[in-house]
Structures are given as C-alpha cells and as structure tokens.
PDB file of C-alpha atoms in Angstrom:
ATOM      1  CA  UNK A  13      20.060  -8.394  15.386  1.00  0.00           C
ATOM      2  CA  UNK A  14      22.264 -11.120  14.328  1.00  0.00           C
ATOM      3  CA  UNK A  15      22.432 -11.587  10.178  1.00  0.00           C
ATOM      4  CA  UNK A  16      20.204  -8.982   9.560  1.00  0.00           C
ATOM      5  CA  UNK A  17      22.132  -6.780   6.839  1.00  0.00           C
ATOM      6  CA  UNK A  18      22.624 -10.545   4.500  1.00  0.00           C
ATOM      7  CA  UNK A  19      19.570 -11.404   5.327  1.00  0.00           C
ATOM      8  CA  UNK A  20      17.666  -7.808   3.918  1.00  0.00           C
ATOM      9  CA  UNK A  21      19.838  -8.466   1.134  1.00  0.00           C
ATOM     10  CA  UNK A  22      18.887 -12.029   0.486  1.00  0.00           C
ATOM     11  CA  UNK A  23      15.269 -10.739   0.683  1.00  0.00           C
ATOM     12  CA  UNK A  24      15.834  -8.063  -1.876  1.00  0.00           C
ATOM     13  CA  UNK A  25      17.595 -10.099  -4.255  1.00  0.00           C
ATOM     14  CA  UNK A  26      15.100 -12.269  -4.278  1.00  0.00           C
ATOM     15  CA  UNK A  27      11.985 -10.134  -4.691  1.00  0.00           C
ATOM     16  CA  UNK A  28      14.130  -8.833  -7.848  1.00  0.00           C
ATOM     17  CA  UNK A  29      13.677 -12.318  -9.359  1.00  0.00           C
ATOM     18  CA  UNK A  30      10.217 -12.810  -8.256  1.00  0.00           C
ATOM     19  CA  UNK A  31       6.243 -12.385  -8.870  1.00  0.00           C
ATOM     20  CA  UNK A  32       6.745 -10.394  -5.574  1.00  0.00           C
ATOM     21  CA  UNK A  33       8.232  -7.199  -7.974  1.00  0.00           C
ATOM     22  CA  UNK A  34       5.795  -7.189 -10.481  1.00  0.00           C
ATOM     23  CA  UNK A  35       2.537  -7.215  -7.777  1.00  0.00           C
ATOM     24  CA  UNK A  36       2.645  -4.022  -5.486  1.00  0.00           C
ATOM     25  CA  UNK A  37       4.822  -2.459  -8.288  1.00  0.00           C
ATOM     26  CA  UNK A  38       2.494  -3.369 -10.861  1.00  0.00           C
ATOM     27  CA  UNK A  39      -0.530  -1.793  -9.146  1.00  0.00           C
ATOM     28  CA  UNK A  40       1.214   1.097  -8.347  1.00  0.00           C
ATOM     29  CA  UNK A  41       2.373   1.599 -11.936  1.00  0.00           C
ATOM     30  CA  UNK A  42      -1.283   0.989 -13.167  1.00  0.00           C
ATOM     31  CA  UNK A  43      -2.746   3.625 -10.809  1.00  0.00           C
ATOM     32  CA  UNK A  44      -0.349   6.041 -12.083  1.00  0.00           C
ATOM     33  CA  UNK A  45      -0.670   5.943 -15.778  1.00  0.00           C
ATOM     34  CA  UNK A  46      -4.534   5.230 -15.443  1.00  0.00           C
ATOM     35  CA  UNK A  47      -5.750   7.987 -12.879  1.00  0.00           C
ATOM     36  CA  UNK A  48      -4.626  11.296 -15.677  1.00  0.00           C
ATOM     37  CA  UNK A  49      -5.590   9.375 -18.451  1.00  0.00           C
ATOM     38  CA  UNK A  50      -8.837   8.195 -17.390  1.00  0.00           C
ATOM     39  CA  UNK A  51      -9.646  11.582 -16.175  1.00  0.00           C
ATOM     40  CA  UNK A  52      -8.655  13.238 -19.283  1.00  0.00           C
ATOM     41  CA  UNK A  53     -10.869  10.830 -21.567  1.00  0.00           C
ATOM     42  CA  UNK A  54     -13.815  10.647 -19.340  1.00  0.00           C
ATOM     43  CA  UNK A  55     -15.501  14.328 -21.518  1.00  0.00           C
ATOM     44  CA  UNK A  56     -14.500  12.237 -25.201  1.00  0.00           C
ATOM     45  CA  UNK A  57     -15.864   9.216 -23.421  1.00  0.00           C
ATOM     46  CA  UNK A  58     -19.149  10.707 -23.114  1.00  0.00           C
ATOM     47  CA  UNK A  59     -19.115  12.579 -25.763  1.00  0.00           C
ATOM     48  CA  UNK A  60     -19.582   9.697 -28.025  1.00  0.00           C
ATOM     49  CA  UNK A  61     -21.598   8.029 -25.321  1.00  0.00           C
ATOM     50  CA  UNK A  62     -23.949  10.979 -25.916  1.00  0.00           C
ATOM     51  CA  UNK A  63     -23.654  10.870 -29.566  1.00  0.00           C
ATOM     52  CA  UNK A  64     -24.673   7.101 -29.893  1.00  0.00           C
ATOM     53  CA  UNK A  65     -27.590   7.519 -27.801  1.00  0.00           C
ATOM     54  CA  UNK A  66     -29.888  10.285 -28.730  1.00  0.00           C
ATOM     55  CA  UNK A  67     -31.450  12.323 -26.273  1.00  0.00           C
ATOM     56  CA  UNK A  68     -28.543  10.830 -23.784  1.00  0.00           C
ATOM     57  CA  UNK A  69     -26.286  13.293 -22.460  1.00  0.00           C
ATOM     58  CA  UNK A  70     -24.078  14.139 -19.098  1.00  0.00           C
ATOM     59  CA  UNK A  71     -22.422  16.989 -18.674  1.00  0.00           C
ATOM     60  CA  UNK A  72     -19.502  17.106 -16.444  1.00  0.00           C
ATOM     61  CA  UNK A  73     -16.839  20.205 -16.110  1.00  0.00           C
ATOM     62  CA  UNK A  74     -13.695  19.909 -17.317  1.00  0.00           C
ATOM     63  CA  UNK A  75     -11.502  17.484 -15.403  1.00  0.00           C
ATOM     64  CA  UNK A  76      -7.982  19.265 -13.643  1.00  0.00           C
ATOM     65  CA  UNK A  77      -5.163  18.533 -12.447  1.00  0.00           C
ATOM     66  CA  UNK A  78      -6.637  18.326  -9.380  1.00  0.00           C
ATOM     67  CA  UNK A  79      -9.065  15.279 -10.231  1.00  0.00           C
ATOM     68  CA  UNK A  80      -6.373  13.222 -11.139  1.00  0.00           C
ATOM     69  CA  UNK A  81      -4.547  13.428  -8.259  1.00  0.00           C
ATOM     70  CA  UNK A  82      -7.764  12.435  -6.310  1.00  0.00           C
ATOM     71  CA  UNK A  83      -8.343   9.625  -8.158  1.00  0.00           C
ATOM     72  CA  UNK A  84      -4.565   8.363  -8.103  1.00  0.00           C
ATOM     73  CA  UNK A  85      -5.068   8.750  -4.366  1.00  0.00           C
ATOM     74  CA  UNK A  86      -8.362   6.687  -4.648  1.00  0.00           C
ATOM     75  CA  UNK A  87      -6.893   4.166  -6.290  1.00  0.00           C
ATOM     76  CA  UNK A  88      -4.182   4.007  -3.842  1.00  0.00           C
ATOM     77  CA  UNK A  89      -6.495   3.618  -0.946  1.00  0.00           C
ATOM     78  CA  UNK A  90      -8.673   0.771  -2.653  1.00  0.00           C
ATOM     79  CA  UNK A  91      -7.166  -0.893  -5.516  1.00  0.00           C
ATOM     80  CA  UNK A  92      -3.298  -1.172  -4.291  1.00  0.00           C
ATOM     81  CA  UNK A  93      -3.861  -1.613  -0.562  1.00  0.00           C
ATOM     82  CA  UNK A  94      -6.153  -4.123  -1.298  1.00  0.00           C
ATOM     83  CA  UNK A  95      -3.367  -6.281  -3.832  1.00  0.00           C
ATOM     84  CA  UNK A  96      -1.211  -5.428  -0.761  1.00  0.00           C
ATOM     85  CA  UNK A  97      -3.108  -7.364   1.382  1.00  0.00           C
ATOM     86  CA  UNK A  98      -3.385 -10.241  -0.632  1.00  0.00           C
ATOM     87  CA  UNK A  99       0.240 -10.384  -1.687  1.00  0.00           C
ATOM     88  CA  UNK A 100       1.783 -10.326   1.658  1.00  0.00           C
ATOM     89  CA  UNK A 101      -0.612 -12.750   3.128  1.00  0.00           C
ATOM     90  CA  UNK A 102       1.666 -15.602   3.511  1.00  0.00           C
ATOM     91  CA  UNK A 103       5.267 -12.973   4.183  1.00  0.00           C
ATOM     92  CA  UNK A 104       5.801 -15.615   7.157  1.00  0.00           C
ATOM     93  CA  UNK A 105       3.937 -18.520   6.971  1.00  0.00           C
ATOM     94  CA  UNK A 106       4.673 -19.675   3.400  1.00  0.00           C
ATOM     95  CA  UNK A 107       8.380 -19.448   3.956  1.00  0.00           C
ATOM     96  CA  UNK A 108       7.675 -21.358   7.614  1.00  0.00           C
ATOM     97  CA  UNK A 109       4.839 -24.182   5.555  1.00  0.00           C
ATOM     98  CA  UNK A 110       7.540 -24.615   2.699  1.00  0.00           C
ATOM     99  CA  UNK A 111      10.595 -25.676   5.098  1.00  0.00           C
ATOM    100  CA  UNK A 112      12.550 -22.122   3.440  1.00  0.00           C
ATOM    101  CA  UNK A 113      12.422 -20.469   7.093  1.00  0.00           C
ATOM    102  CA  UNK A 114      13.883 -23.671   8.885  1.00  0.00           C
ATOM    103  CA  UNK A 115      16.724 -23.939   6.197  1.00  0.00           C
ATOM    104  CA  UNK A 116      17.374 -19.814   6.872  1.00  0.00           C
ATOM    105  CA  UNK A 117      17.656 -20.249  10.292  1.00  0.00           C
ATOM    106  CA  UNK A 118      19.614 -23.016  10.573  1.00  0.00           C
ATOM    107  CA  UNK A 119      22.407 -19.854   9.446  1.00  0.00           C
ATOM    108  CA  UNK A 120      23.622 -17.398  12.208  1.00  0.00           C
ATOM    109  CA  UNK A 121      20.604 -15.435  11.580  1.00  0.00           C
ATOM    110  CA  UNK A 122      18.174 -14.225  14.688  1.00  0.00           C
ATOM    111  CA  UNK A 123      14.753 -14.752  14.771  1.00  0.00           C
ATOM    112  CA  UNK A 124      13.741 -11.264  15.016  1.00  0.00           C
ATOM    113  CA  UNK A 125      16.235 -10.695  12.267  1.00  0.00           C
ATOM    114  CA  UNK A 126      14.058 -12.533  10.552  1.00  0.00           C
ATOM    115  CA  UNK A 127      11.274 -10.933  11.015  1.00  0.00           C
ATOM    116  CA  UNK A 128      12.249  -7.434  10.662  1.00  0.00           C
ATOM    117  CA  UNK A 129      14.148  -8.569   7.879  1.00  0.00           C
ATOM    118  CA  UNK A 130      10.996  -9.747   6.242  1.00  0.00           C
ATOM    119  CA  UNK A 131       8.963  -6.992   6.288  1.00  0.00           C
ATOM    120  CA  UNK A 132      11.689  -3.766   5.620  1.00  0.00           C
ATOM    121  CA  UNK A 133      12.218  -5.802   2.481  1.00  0.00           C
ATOM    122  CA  UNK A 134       8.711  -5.312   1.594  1.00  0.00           C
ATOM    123  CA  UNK A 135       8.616  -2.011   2.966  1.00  0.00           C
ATOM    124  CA  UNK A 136      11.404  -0.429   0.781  1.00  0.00           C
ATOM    125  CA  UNK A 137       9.464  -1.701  -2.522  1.00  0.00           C
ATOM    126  CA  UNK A 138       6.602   0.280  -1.055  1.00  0.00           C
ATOM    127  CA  UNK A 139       8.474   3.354  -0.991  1.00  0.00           C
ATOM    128  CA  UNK A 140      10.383   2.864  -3.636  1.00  0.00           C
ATOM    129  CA  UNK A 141       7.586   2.196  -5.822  1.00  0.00           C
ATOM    130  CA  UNK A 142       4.895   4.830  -4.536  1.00  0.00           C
ATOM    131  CA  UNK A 143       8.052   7.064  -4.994  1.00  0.00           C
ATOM    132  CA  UNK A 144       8.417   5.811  -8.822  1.00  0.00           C
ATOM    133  CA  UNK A 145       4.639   5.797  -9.222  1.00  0.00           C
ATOM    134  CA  UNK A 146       4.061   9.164  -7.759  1.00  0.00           C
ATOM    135  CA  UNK A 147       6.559  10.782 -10.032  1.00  0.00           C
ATOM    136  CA  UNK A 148       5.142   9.399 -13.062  1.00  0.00           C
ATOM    137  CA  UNK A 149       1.840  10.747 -12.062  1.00  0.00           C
ATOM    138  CA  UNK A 150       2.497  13.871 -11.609  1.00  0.00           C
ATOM    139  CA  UNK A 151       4.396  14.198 -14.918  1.00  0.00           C
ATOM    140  CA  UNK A 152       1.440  12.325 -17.214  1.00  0.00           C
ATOM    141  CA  UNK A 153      -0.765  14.982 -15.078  1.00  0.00           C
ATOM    142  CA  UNK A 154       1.271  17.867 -15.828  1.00  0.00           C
ATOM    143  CA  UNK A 155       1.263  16.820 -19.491  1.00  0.00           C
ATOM    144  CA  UNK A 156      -2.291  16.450 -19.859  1.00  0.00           C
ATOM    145  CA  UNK A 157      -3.641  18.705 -17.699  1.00  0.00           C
ATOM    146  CA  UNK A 158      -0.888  21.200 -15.918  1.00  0.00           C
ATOM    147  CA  UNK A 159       1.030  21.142 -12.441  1.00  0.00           C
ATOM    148  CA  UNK A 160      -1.736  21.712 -10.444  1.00  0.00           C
ATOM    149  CA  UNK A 161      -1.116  21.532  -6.855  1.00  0.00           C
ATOM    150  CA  UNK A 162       1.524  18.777  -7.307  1.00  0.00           C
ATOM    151  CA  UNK A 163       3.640  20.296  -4.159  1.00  0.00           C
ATOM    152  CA  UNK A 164       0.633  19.076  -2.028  1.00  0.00           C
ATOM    153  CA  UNK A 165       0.658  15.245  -3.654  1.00  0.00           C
ATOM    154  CA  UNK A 166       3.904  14.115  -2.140  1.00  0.00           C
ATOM    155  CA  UNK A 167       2.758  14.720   1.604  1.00  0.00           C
ATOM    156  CA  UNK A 168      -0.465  12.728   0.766  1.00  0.00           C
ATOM    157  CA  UNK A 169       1.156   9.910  -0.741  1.00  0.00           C
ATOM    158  CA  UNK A 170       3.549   9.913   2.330  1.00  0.00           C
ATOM    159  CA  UNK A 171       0.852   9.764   4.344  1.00  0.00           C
ATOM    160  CA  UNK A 172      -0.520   6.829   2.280  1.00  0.00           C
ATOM    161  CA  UNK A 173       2.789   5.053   2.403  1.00  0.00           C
ATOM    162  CA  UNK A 174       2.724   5.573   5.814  1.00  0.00           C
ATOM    163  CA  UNK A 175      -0.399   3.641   6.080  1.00  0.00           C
ATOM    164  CA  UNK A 176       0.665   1.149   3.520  1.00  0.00           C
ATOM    165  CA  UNK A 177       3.586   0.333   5.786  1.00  0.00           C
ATOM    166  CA  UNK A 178       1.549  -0.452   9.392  1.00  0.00           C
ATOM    167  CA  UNK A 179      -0.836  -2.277   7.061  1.00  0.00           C
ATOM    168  CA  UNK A 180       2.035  -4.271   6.039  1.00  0.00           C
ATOM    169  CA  UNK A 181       3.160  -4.863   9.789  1.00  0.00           C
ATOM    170  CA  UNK A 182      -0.369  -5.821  10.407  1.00  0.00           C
ATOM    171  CA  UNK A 183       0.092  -8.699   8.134  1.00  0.00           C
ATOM    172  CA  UNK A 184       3.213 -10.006   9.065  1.00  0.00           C
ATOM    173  CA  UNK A 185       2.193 -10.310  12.611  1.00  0.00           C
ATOM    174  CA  UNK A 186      -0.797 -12.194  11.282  1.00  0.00           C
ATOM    175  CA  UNK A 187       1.559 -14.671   8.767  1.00  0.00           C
ATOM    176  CA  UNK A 188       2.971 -15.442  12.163  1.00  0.00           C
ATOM    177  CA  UNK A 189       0.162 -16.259  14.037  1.00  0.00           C
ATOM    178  CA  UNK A 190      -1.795 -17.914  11.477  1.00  0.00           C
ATOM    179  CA  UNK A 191       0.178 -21.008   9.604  1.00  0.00           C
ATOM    180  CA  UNK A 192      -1.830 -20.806   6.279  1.00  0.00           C
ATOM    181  CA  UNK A 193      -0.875 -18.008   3.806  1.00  0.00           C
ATOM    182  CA  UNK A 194      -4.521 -17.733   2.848  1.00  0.00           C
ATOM    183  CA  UNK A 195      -6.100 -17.756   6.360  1.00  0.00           C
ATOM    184  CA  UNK A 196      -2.916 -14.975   7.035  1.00  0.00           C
ATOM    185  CA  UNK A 197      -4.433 -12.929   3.542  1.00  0.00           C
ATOM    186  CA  UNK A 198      -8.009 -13.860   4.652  1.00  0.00           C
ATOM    187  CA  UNK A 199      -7.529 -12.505   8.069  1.00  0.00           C
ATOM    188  CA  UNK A 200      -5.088  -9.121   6.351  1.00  0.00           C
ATOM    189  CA  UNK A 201      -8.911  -8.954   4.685  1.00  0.00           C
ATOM    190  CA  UNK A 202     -10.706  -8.632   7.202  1.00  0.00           C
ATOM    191  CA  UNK A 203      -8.347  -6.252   9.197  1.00  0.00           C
ATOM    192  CA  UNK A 204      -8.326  -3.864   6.127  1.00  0.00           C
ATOM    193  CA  UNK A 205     -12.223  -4.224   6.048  1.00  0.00           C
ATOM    194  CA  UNK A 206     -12.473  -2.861   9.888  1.00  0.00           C
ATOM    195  CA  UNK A 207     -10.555   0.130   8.782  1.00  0.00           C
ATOM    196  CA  UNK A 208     -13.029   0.952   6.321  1.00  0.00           C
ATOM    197  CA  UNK A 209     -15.742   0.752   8.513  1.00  0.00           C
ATOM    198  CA  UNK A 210     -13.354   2.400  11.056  1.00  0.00           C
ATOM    199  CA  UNK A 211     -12.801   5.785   8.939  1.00  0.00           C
ATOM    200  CA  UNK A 212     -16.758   6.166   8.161  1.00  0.00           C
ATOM    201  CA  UNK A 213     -17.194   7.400  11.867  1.00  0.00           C
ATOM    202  CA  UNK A 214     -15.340  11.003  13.014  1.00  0.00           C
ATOM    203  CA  UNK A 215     -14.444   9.982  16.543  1.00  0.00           C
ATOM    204  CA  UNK A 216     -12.502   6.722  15.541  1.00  0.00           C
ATOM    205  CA  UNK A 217     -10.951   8.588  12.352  1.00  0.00           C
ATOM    206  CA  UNK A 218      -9.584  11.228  14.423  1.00  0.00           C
ATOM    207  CA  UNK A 219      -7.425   8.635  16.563  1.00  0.00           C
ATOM    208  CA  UNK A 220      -6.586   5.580  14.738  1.00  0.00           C
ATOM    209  CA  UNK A 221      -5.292   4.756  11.634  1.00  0.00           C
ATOM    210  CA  UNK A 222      -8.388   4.118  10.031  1.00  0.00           C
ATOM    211  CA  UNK A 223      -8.189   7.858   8.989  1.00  0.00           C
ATOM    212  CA  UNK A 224      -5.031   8.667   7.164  1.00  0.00           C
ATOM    213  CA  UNK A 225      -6.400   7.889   3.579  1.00  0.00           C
ATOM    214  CA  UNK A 226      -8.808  10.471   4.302  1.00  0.00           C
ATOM    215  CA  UNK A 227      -6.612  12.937   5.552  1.00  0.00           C
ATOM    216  CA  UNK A 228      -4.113  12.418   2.718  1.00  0.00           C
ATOM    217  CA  UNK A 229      -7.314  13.289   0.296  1.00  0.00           C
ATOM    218  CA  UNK A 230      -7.715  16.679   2.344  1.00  0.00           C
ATOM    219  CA  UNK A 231      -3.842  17.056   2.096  1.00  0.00           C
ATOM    220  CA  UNK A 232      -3.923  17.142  -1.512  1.00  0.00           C
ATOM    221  CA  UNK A 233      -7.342  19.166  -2.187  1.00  0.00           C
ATOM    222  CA  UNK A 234      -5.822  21.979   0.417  1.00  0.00           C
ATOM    223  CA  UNK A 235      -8.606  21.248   3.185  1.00  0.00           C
ATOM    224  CA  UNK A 236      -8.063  20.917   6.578  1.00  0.00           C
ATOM    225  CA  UNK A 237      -6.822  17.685   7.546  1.00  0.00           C
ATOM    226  CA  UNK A 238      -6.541  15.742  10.841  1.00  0.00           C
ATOM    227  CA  UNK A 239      -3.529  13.561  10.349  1.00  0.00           C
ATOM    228  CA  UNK A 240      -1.666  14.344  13.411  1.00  0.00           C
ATOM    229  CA  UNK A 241      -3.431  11.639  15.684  1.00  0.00           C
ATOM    230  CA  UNK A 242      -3.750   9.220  12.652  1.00  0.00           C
ATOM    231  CA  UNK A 243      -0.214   9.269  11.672  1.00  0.00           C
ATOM    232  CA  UNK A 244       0.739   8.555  15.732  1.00  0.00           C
ATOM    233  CA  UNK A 245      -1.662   6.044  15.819  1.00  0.00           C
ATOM    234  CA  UNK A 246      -0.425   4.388  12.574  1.00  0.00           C
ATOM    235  CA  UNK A 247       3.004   4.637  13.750  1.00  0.00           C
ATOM    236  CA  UNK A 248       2.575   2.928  16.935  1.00  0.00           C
ATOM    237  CA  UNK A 249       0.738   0.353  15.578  1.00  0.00           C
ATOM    238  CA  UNK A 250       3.245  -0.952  13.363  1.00  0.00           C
ATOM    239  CA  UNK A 251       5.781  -0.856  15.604  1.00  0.00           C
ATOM    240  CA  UNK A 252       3.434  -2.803  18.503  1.00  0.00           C
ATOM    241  CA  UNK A 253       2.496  -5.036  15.616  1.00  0.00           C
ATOM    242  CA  UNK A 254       5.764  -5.744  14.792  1.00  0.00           C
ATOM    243  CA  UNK A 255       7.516  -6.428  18.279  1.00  0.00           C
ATOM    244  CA  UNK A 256       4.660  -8.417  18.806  1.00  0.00           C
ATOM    245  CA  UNK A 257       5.703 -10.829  15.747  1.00  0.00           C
ATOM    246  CA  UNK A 258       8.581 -10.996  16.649  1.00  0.00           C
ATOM    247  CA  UNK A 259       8.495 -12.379  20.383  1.00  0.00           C
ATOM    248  CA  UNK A 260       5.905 -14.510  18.996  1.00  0.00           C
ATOM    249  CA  UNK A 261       8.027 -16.022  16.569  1.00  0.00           C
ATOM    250  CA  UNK A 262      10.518 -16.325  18.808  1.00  0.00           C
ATOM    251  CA  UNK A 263       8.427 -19.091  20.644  1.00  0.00           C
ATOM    252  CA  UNK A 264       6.899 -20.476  17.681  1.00  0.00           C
ATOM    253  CA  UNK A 265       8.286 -23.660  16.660  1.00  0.00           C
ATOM    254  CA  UNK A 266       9.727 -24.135  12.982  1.00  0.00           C
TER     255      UNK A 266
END
C-alpha cells in the first residue's frame, strides 16, 4: 500500500499532540488505579456508612486480589469500550467533512493506505495502553491486596484488546459509510449495544464476538471459558470490516 509507513507515522505523531492521547489512555489509566483501590476501600466505606447510621450495616468478605481484577475487567468491558466508541466515531469522516483527507491524498498515498493507516494508529494506542494500564493494575493490586492470580489477567485483557480492536474496525467502516462523525459514533452505539444484547443469550455468545468479554472474565476467575469461537469470530470480523472500508472508500468521493 502506497505511503503507508509516513502515513502511520503522521497518524502517530499526531495523536501524540492531540485530545486523541489523553481519551482511550485516560480511561484506561482510570480503570486501573480505580478498580484495587475501590475494592480495597469498599469494607472502610461501609464501615463508617454503618457507623453513621445506626442499626445500618452490610457485611461483605474481605475483597482479594481476585475482585479487583474482575472489576478492572468490568470496567474495561463498559466504561472504556464505551469512550472507545465515542472517540473514534468520526476516525474517517471528520478528516473527509474537514477537507484534511482530500489535502492527504492529494500526496502519493493509497486509499486503502489510508484506511488501514487510520485505524493501526488507533489500534497500537489500544495495546499500548491496555499494556501500560494492565501493568499498573496488577502492581496497585499486588500492593494492596497480593499477586493473586495475576498470570491469568494478561490472557483476559488480550482477549479484551482483542475485542477492543474489531470494535474499532467496526467503527471505521461505519466513519466511512456514514459522513457525520456523530451519526458514525451514534451508529458505533448502537453496534456496541447489539453486542450486549448479543452476549446475554448462550448460542450467539458461543459464536460471535458478542462473547469475548465474558470469556475473558472466566479467563481470569480460572473457569471454563469458551473463547475459541469468539476470538475467530472477532477476528474475522475486523478483518471483513475492514476490507470492506476500504473498497468502499475507494469509490467514495472526497
């Protein structure tokens, strides 16, 4: 693909300089520090709760390790995918409404170079980040709680980041399809919505990618997880969602 390497490179740069590196980034960082912390002064929490209110009192058992890599994965599934969504809305179409995309490729850069371009930019601040926030995680849980099974939370964040990443397909093919950033983010909305509803039933979980958020929460408690189909499911998705863009694009005028 013709200028893709200055192109990525461009991209990068630019999300370095950006609102783009604070977003995603941001919510990652937030679900990292918050999940151990929260979990470790939920018992104080209600302590005083209890203590304010007389004859008010809920006992819970002592949170673990264990929690609070459940509820960084929660967090992950809701909160972040759902800033995701929102922030990527317009990855096409607000570079293509502004007159940016004409100016690009008016340079010996390919459409599809474009494209692809686009969203592996995104993609490696995904990684990067659920790397970065992942790590941190596990060392605030380590240091409030202990270890715990941290040697099972980098498969189930992978498998999140997997998800994260067809998601993010999803909504570039949908920025190219759709000229308005927010009917793009509006429509990334609803598409994230169906999954939901997707994942509550066991026959579409087991075959789509509606169910690798679950099966990255079984990952980590040490259940039996169904990811296999998921993860192939995922996989080809992005990949169908993103040669679609792209031959769309192709034909799209600028």
């Amino acid at each position: 693909m013709t200028g893709l390497a200055p192109f990525l490179h461009k991209e990068m740069r630019e999300t370095l300089r950006t609102w783009r590196l604070w977003v995603l980034p941001g919510f990652l960082l937030f679900s990292a520090v918050s999940s151990p912390v929260v979990m470790y002064l939920t018992p104080t929490l209600l302590d005083r709760l209890g203590a304010a209110q007389q004859g008010f009192s809920i006992t819970l058992p002592e949170p673990t390790a264990l929690q609070s890599y459940i509820e960084y994965l929660g967090n992950l599934n809701e909160l972040t995918l759902f800033a995701l969504v929102i922030a990527y809305g317009g990855i096409v179409s607000g570079e293509v409404r502004g007159g940016t995309a004409a100016l690009t490729l008016a340079k010996p850069l390919a459409r599809a170079a474009f494209v692809i371009g686009k969203w592996l930019s995104q993609a490696l601040v995904v990684v990067v980040g659920a790397a970065l926030a992942t790590l941190i995680c596990a060392l605030l849980t380590r240091l409030l709680f202990d270890a715990g099974p941290a040697a099972r939370l980098a498969p189930a964040v992978s498998l999140w980041v997997a998800y994260a990443l067809m998601l993010l397909a999803v909504l570039v093919l949908l920025s190219v399809e759709l000229r308005a950033p927010a009917a793009a983010s509006g429509a990334g909305v609803g598409t994230y919505a169906a999954l939901l509803v997707l994942a509550q039933f066991d026959v579409t979980s087991r075959v789509t990618p509606a169910g690798l958020p679950a099966a990255g929460l079984a990952v980590v408690q040490g259940e039996s997880a169904h990811w296999v189909g998921p993860l192939i499911a995922t996989v080809v998705v992005g990949a169908a969602c993103l040669v679609v863009a792209v031959l769309r694009f192709r034909r799209r005028e600028i």
